[in-house]
Coordinates of C-alpha atoms (C1' of nucleotides) in Angstrom, one line a residue:
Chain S
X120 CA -20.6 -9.6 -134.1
X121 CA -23.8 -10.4 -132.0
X122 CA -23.7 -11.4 -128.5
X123 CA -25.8 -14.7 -129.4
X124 CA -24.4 -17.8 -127.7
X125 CA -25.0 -21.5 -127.9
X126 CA -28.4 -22.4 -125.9
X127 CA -26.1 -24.9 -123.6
X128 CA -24.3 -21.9 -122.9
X129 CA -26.9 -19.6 -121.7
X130 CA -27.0 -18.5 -118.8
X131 CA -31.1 -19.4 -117.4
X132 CA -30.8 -16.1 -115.2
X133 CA -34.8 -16.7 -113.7
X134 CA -35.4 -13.7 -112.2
X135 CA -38.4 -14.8 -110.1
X136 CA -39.9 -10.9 -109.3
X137 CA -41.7 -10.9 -105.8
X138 CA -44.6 -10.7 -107.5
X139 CA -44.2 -14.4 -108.5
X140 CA -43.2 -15.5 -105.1
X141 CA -46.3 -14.3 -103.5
X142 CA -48.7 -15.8 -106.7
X143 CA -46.9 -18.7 -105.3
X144 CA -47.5 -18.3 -101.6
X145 CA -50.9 -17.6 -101.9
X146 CA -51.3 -20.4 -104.5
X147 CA -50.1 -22.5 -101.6
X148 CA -52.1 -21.1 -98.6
X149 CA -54.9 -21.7 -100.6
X150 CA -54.4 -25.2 -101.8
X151 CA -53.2 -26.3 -98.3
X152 CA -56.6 -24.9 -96.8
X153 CA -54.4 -22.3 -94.6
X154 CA -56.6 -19.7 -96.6
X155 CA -60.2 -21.4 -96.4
X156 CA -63.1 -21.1 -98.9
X157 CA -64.1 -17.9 -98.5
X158 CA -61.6 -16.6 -96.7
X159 CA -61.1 -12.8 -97.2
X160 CA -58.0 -11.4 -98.9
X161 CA -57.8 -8.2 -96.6
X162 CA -54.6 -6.0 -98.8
X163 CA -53.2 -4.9 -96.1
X164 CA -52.9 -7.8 -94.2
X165 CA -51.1 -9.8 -96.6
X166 CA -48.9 -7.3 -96.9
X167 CA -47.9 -7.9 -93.8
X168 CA -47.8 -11.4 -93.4
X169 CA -45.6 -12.0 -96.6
X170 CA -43.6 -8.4 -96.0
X171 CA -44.1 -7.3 -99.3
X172 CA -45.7 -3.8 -101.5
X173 CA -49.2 -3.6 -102.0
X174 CA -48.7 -3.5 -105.6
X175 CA -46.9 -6.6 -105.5
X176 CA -50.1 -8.1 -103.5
X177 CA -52.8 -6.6 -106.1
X178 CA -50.9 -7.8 -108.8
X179 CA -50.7 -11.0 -107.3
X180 CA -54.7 -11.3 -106.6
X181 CA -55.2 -9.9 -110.2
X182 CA -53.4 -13.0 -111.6
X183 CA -54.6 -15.3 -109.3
X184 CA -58.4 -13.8 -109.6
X185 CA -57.9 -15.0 -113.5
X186 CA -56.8 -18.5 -112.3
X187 CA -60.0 -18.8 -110.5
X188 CA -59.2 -19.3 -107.3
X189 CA -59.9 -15.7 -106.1
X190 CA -63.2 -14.0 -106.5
X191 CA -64.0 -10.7 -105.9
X192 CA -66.4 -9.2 -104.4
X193 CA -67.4 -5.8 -105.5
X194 CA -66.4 -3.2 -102.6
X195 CA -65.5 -5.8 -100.2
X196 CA -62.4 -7.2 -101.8
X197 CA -60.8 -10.4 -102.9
X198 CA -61.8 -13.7 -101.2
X199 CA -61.0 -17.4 -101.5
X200 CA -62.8 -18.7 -104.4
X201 CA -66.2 -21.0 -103.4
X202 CA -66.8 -24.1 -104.5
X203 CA -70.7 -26.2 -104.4
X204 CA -70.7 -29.8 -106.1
X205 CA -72.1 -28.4 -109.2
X206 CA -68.7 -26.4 -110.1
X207 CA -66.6 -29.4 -108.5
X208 CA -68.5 -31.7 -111.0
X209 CA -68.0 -29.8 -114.2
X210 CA -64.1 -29.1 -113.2
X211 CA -63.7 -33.4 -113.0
X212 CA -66.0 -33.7 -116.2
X213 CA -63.3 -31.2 -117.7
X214 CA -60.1 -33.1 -116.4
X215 CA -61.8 -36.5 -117.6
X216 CA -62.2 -35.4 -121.2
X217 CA -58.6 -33.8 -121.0
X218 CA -57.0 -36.2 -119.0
X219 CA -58.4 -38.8 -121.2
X220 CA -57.3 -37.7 -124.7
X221 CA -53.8 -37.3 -123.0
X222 CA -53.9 -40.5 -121.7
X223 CA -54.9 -41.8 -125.2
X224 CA -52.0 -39.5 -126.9
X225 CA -49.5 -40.1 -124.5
X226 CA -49.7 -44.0 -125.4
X227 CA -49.3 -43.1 -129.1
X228 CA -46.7 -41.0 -128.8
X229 CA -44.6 -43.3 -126.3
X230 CA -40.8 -43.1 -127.3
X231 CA -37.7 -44.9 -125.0
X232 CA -37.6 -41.5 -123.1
X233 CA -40.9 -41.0 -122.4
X234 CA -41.4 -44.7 -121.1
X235 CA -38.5 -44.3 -118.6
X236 CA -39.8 -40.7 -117.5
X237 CA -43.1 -42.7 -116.9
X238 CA -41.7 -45.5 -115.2
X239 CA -39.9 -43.1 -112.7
X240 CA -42.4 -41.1 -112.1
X241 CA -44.8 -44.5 -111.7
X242 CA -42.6 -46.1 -109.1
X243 CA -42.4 -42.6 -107.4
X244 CA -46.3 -42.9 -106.9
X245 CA -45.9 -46.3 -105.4
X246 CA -43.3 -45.0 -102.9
X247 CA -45.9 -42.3 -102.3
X248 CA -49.0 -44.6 -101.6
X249 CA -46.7 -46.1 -98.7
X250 CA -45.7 -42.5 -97.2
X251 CA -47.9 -41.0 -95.0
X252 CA -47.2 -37.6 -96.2
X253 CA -49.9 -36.7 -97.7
X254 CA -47.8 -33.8 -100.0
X255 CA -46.2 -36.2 -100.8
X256 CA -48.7 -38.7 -102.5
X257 CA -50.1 -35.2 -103.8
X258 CA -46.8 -34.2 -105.6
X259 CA -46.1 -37.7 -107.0
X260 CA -49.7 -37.7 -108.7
X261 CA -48.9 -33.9 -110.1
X262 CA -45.8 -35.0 -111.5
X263 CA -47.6 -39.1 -112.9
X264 CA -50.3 -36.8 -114.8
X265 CA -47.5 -34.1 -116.1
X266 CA -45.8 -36.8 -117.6
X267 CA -48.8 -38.2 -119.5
X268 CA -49.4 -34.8 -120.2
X269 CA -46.2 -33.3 -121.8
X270 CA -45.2 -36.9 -123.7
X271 CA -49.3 -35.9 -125.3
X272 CA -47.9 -33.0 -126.1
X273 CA -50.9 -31.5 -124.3
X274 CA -49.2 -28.3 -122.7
X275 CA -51.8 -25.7 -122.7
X276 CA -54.5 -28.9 -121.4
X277 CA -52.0 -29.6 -118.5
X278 CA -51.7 -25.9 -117.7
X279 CA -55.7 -25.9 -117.9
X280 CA -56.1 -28.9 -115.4
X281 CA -53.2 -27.5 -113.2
X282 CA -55.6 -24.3 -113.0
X283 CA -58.2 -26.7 -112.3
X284 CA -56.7 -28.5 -109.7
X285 CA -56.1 -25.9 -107.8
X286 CA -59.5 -25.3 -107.4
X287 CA -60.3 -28.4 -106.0
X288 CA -57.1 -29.0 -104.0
X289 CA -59.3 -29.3 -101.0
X290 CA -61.1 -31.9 -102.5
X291 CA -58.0 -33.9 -104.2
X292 CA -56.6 -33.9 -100.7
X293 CA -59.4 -35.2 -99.2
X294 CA -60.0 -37.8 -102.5
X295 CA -56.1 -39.1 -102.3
X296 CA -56.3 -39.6 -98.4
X297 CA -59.7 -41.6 -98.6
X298 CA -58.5 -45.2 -97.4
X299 CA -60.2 -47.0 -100.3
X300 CA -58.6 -45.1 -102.7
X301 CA -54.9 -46.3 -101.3
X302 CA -56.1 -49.9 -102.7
X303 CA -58.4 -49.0 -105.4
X304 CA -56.7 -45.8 -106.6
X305 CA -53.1 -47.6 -107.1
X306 CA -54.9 -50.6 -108.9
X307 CA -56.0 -47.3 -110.9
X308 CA -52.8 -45.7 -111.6
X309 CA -50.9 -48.7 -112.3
X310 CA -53.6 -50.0 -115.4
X311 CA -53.1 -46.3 -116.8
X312 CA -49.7 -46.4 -116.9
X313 CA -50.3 -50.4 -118.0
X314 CA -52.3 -49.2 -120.8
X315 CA -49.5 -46.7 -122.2
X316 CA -46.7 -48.7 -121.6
X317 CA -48.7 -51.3 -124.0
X318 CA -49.3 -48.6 -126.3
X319 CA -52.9 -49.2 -126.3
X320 CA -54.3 -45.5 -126.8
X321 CA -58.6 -46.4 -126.4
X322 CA -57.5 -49.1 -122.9
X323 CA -55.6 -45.5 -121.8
X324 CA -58.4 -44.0 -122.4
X325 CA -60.5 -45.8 -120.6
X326 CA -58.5 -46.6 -117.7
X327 CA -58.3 -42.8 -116.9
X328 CA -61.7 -42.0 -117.3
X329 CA -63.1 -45.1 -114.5
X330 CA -60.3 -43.6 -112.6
X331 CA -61.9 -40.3 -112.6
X332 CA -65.3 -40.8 -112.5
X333 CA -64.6 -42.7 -109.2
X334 CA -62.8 -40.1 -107.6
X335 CA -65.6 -37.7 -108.8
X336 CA -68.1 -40.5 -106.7
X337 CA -66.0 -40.2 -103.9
X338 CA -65.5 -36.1 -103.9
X339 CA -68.9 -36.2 -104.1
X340 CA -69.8 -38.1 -101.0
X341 CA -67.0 -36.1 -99.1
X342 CA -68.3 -32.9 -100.2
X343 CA -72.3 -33.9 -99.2
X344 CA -70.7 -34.8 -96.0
X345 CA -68.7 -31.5 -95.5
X346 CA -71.4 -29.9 -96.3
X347 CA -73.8 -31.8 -93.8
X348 CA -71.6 -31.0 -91.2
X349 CA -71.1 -27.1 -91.8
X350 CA -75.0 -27.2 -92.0
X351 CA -75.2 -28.6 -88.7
X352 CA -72.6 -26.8 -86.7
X353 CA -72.9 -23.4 -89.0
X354 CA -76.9 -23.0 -88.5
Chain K
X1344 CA -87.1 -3.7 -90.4
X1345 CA -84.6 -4.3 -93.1
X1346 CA -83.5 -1.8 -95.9
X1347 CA -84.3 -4.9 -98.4
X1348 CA -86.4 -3.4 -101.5
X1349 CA -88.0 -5.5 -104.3
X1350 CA -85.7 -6.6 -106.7
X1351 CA -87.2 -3.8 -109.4
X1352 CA -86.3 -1.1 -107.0
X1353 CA -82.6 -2.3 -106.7
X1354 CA -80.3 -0.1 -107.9
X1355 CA -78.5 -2.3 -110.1
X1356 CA -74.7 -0.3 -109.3
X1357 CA -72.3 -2.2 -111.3
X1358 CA -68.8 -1.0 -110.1
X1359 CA -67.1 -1.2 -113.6
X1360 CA -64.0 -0.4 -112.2
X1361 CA -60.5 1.2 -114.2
X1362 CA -59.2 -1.9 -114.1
X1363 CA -61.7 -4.1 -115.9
X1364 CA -62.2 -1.2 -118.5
X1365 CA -58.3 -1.3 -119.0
X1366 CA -58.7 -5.0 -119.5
X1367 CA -61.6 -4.9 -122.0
X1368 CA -60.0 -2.3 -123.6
X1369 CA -56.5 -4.1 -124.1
X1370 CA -58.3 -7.5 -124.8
X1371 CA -60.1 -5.6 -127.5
X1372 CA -57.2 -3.9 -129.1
X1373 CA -55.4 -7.7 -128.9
X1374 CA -58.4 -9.3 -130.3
X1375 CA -58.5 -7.2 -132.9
X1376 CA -55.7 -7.3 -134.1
X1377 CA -54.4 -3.8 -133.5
X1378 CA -51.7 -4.8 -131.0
X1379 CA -50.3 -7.8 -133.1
X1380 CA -48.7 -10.4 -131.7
X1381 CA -45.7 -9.8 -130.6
X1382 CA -46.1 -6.3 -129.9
X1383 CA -44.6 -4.6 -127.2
X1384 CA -46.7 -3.5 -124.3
X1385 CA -44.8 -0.5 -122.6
X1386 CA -46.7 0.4 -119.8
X1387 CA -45.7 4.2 -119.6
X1388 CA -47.3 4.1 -122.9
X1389 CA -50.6 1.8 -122.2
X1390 CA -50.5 5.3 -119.0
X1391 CA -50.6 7.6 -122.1
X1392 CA -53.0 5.8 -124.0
X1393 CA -55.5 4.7 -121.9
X1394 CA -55.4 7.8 -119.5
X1395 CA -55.2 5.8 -116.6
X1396 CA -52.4 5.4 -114.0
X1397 CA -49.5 3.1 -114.4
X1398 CA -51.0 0.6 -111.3
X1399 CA -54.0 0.0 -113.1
X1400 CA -51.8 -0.9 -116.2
X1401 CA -49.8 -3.2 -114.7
X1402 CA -52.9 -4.8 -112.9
X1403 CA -54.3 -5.0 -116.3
X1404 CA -51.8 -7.0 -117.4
X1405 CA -51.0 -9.5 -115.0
X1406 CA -54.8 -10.4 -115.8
X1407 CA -54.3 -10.9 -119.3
X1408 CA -51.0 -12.7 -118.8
X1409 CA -53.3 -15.3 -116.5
X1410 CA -55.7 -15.4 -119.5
X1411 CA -52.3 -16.2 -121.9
X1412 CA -53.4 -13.2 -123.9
X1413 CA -49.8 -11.0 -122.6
X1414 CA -46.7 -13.4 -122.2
X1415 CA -43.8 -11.7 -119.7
X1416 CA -40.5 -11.6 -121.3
X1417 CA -38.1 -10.9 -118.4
X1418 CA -36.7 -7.7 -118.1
X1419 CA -38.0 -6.9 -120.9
X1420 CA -42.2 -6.4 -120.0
X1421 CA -45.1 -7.7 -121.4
X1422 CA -45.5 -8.7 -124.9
X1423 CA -49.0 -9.9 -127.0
X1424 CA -48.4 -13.6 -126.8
X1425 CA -47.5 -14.9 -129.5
X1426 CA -49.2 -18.2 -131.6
X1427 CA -47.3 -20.9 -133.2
X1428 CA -49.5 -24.0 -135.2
X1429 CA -48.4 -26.3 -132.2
X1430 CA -50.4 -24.2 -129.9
X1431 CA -53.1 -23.8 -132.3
X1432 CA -53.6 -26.7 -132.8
X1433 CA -53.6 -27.9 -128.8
X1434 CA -56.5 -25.4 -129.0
X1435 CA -58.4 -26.2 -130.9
X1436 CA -58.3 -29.9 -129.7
X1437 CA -59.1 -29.0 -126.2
X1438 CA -62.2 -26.9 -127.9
X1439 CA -63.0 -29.8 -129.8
X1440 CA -63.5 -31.8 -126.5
X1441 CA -65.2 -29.2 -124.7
X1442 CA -67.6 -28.5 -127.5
X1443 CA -68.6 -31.7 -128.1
X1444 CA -69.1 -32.4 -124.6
X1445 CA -71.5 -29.3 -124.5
X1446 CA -73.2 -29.9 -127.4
X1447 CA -73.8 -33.7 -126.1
X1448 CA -75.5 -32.6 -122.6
X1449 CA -77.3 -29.8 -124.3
X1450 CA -78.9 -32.0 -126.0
X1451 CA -79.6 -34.0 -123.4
X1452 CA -80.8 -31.0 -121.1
X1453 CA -82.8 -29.4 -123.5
X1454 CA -86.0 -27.6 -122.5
X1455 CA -88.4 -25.5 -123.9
X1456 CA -87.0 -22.2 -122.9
X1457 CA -83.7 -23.5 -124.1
X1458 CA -85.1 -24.5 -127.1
X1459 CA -86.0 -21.2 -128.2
X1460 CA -82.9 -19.2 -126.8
X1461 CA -81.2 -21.9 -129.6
X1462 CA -83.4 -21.0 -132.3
X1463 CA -82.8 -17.3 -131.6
X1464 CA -79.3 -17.9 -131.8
X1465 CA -79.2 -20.0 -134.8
X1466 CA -81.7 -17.3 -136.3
X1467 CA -79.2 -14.5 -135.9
X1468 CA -76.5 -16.8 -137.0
X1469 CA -78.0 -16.5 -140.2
X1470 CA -78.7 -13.1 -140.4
X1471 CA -74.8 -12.3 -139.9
X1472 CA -73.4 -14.8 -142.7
X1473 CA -75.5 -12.8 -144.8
X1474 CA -74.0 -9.6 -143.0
X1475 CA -70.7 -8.2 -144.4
X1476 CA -69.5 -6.9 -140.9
X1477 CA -67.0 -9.8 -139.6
X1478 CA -67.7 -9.1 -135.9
X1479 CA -71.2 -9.6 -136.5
X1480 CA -70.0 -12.6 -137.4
X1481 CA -68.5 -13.5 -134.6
X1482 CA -70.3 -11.9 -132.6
X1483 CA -73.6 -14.3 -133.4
X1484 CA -71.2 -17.4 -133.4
X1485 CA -69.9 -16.6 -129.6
X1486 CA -73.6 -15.7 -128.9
X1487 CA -74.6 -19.6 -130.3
X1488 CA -72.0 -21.5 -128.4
X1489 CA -72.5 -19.9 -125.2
X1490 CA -76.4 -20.9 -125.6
X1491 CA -75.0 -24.4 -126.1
X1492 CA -72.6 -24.5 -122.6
X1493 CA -75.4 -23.1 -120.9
X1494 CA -77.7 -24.9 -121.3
X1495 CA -75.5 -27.7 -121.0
X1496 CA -74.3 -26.6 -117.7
X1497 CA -71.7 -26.3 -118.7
X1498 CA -70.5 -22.7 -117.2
X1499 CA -66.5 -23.5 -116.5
X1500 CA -65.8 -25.3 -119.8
X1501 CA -67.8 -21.9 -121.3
X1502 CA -64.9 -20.0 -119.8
X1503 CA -62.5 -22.2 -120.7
X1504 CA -63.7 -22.0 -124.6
X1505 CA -63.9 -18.1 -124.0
X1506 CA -60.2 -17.6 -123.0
X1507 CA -58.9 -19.9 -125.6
X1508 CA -61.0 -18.4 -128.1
X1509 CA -59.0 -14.9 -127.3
X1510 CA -55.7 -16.8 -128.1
X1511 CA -56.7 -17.7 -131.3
X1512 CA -59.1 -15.0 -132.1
X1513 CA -56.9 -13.5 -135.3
X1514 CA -57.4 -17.0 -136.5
X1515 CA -60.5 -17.5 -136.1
X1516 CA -61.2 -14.5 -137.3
X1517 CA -59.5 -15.4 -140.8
X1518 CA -60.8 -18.6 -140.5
X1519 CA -65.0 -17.1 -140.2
X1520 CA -63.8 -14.7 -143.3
X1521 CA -62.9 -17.5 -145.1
X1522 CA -65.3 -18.0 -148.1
X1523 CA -65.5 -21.8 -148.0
X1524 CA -66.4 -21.6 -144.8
X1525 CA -69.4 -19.0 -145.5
X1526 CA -71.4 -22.1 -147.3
X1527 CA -69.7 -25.0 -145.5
X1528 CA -69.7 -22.9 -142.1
X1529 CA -73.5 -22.2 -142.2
X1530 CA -74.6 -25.6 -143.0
X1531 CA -72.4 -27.3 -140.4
X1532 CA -74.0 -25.1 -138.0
X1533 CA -77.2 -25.9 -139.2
X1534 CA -76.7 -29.7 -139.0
X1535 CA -75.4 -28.7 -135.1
X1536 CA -78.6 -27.2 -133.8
X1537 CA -80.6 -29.8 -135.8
X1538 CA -79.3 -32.8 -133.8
X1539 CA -79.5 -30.7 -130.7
X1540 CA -83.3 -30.1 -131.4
X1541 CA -83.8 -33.5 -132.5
X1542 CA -82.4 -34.4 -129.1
X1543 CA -79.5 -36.5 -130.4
X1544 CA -76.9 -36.1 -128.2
X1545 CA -74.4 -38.2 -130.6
X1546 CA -74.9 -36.9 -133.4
X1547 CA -74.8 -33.2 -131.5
X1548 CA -71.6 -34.2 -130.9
X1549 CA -70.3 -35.5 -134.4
X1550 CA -71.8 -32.3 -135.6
X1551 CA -69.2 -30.2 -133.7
X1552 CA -66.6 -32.5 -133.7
X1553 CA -66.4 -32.2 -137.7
X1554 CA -67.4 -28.6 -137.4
X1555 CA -64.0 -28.1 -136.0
X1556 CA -61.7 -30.3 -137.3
X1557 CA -62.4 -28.5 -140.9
X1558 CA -62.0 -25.3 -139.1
X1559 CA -59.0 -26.5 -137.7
X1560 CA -57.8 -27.3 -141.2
X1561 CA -58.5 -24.4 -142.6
X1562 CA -56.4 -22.2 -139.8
X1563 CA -53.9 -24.6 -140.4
X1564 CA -53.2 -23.8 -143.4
X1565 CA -54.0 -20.0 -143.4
X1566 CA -51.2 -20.0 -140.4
X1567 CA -48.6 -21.8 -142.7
X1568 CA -49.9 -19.4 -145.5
X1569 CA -49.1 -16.7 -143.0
X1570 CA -46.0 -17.9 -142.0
X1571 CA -44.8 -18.5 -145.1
X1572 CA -45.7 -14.7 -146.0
X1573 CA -43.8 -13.5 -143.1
X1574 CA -40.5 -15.5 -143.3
X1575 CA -40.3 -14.0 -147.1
X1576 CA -40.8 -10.4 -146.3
X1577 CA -39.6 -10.9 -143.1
X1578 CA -36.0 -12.2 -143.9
Chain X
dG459 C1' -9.6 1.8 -136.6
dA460 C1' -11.3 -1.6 -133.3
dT461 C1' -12.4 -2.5 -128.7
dC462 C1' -13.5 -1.6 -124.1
dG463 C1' -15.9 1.0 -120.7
dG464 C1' -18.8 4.2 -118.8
dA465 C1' -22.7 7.7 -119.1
dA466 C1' -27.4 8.4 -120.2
dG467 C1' -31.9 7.0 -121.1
dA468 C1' -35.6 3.7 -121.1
dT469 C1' -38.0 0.2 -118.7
dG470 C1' -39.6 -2.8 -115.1
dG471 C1' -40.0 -3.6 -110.1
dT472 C1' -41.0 -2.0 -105.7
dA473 C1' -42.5 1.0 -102.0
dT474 C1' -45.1 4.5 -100.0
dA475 C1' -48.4 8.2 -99.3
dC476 C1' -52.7 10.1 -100.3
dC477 C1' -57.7 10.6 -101.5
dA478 C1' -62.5 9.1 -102.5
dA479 C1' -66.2 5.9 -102.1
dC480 C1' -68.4 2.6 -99.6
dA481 C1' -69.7 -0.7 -95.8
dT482 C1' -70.1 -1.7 -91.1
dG483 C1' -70.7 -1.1 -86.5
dC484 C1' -71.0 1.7 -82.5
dC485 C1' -72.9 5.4 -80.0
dA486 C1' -75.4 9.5 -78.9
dT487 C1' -79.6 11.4 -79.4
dC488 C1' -84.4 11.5 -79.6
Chain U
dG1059 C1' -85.8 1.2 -78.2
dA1060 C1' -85.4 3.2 -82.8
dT1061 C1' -83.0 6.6 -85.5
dG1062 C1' -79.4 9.1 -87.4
dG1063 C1' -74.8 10.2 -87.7
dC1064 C1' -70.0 9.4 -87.0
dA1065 C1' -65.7 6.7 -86.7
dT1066 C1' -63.3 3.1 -88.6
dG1067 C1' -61.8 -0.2 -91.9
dT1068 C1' -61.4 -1.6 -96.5
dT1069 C1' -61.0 -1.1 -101.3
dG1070 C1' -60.1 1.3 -105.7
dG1071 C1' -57.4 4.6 -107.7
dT1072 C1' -53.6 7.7 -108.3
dA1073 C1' -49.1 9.9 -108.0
dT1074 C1' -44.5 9.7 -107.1
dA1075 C1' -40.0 8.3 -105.8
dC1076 C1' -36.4 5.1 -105.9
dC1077 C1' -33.6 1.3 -107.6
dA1078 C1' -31.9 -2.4 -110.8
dT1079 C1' -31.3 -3.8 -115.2
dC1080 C1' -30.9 -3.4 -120.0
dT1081 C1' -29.9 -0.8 -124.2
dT1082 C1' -27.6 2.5 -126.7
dC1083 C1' -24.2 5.4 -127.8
dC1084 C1' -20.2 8.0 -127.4
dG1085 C1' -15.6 8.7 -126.3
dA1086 C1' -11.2 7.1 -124.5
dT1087 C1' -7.7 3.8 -125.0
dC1088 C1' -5.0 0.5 -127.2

DNA sequence: GATCGGAAGATGGTATACCAACATGCCATC
DNA sequence: GATGGCATGTTGGTATACCATCTTCCGATC
């Protein structure tokens, strides 16, 4: 007799190892700006400040030096991952093409489930637009896109743009608080999620992309600007 | 007076450090094939093998799990990820977009020096389908895309391609063995850099898009093949 | 003889100490 | 004031110890 039970009987032990928890808390200090662009990772430090090994810290930059959102720099140690407009461009070119042929898929694919998961997670985003939170608005776009995403059957694209995302939270922050995107970037959302619920794969398609390539304009502009000012005050 | 020194004088010291050998190393014996999917990485072992302590093992790894090349299985360590058609076939979407995409703004982007980097490329191409050595094989046809993203701009996507590239590599590798593919292969590659020379961004990007689509056919049904094989030896 | 339970080994996870190499900045010396 | 050298800090690398968990197996118990 095997041990093998019924999957609704399993018991989803998640052993989340310390080492996860501090890919996690880095993950956030980095996307929240607490750790700024270039930023050094001192070992020791962190250890410290999260009360953990040093092996669970190196493994924890190893993983997140894959991800891209740690470099390292030979002898001097990990820092916070740069980025110029010339990365920031390619990484929204990537998440339109993505984005797009999930947008296109998701529509094709649309069952009962899927639209009410959509729905929800659509009427979440409007709450969000009125909250001033701006995690908030942040989390409620994560979770509109991972919808699209996983009724596409894109998983290994959403993990990709996830990755992505995180290295341009900075920017995606600054994108989703802009005040014309509260107007123009709802309009936005809502003809996606129009264009799927209508089943209409190429008007998806579209929809995401002018979406995009607008809040590429504006991250753009807001990363000139940053850049303008740190020029000013840095030299 | 500074300690700068022409660039010629500069001792080009490139820390290769344990830990990236250990990667290379393990990527290599993945890639290859040697460490099948599914295998069992146990890192007292990998200590054995490699000659290296167990920290830079475990370092190692948590890379390659970032990369997807090493899936965790809890409590019981790291394991070659493994590759089901679903996955595969999310890949080679994904490189489909991607490649397109670079082939498009290479053509767009291309100069002179470009130019001949491409016809060096496509040159050696050639040279290895005549070559009965499967990595020079891929070797050349790694060498010819990256040319493309490059000069495309195209660095991230590059990356992107790269990594997914190492989770399919046993296909691909199959799939560049394959003798259709040895006629059919060469002339769509052919009919690639021609549009890319003659500047045509469209049809640079029809070319690749029906490049792979037939080489996502054929993996298809060597996985199935494979599969097949496997579920009557293996049960 | 079947089943339960515990011992032993294997393995992953974590913590800590130590050393070498290298970069940086300060300070004494000239 | 410039130079050289030293102290310090940081990283990379290694070894080792300890613990928790899982597997396996063996024996005791029913």
């Amino acid at each position: 007799m095997t041990n093998e039970q019924p999957a609704s009987l399993r018991i989803e032990h998640v052993p989340q190892t310390l080492r996860e928890l501090a890919v996690e808390r880095l993950r956030a200090a980095i996307m929240s700006g607490r750790f700024p662009s270039g930023y050094r990772l001192v070992e020791r430090t962190l250890v410290d400040q999260l009360g953990v090994s040093r092996s669970v810290i190196r493994e924890a930059i190893r993983y997140l030096e894959a991800e891209g959102l740690v470099e390292i720099q030979p002898r001097q140690g990990p820092i916070v991952a740069t980025l110029d407009w010339d990365k920031a461009r390619q990484i929204y070119d990537i998440r339109l093409r993505l984005e797009a042929a999930a947008a296109a898929d998701c529509a094709r694919l649309l069952d009962a489930s899927a639209r009410a998961d959509l729905q929800a997670a659509l009427q979440r985003l409007k709450e969000a637009f009125l909250s001033d939170d701006p995690q908030v608005l942040y989390d409620a776009t994560t979770r509109f896109y991972e919808v699209i995403f996983v009724t596409a059957g894109h998983h290994i694209a959403w993990e990709i743009v996830q990755r992505l995302n995180g290295r341009i939270s900075r920017l995606r922050a600054l994108t989703l608080a802009s005040t014309d995107r509260h107007v123009s970037g709802q309009a936005r959302m809502q003809r996606i999620a129009e264009a799927i619920f209508a089943q209409d794969p190429d008007r998806a398609s579209v929809a995401v992309r002018e979406h995009l390539t607008e809040a590429a304009e504006i991250a753009s502009k807001l990363l000139h600007v940053a850049n303008e000012g740190a020029r000013r005050t840095g030299q």
